[in-house]
Amino acid sequence: FGADLRGANLSGADLIGANLWGADLKGADLAGAYLEGANLEGAFAHEDTFWPEGFDPEAAGVIFK
């Protein structure tokens, strides 16, 4: 948790069940990532973060700053 993943290419990564609480995901590419059961509560992102199609980061607890 709390990882600095700014700008990371996580496209297609298997993040099922990962604890990303408080992680900095600003500018990260998570398009195509598998996020089932991942804890994104309190993770930080902004408009340059890419998400899997149909994924709702706000509902998952992601904070946009």
XYZ file of C-alpha atoms in Angstrom:
65
model
C 0.000 0.000 0.000
C 1.043 3.617 -0.488
C 3.190 2.715 -3.504
C 4.471 5.422 -5.834
C 3.176 4.214 -9.203
C 3.094 7.596 -10.951
C 3.355 7.087 -14.690
C 3.701 3.296 -14.376
C 2.661 1.123 -17.306
C 0.366 -1.439 -15.688
C -1.655 -2.083 -18.829
C -2.881 -5.667 -18.747
C -1.363 -6.310 -15.293
C -2.958 -8.885 -12.992
C -3.827 -6.776 -9.939
C -6.630 -9.023 -8.708
C -6.831 -8.625 -4.936
C -3.911 -6.143 -4.836
C -3.758 -3.676 -1.951
C -3.311 -0.286 -3.634
C -4.622 1.684 -0.654
C -3.103 5.160 -0.732
C -1.078 4.441 -3.886
C -0.146 7.344 -6.158
C -1.552 6.356 -9.555
C -1.276 9.776 -11.200
C -0.567 9.256 -14.890
C -0.475 5.455 -14.561
C -1.775 3.311 -17.427
C -4.135 0.716 -15.964
C -6.024 0.159 -19.234
C -6.736 -3.536 -19.544
C -5.531 -4.244 -15.986
C -7.422 -6.831 -13.961
C -8.651 -5.044 -10.831
C -11.212 -7.496 -9.409
C -11.099 -7.300 -5.633
C -8.262 -4.756 -5.660
C -8.327 -2.247 -2.797
C -8.080 1.224 -4.357
C -9.514 3.052 -1.344
C -7.624 6.294 -0.849
C -5.465 5.855 -3.956
C -4.677 9.100 -5.790
C -5.209 9.716 -9.498
C -5.928 12.516 -11.937
C -7.267 12.947 -15.460
C -4.086 11.453 -16.994
C -4.655 8.083 -15.309
C -6.012 5.434 -17.705
C -8.486 2.846 -16.405
C -9.918 -0.403 -17.789
C -13.001 0.144 -19.913
C -16.118 0.281 -17.746
C -14.183 0.647 -14.472
C -15.455 3.343 -12.087
C -12.473 4.545 -10.017
C -14.556 6.923 -7.900
C -16.847 4.076 -6.844
C -13.690 2.141 -5.902
C -12.632 4.951 -3.548
C -9.989 6.623 -5.719
C -9.321 10.287 -4.861
C -8.848 12.707 -7.749
C -6.521 15.632 -6.977
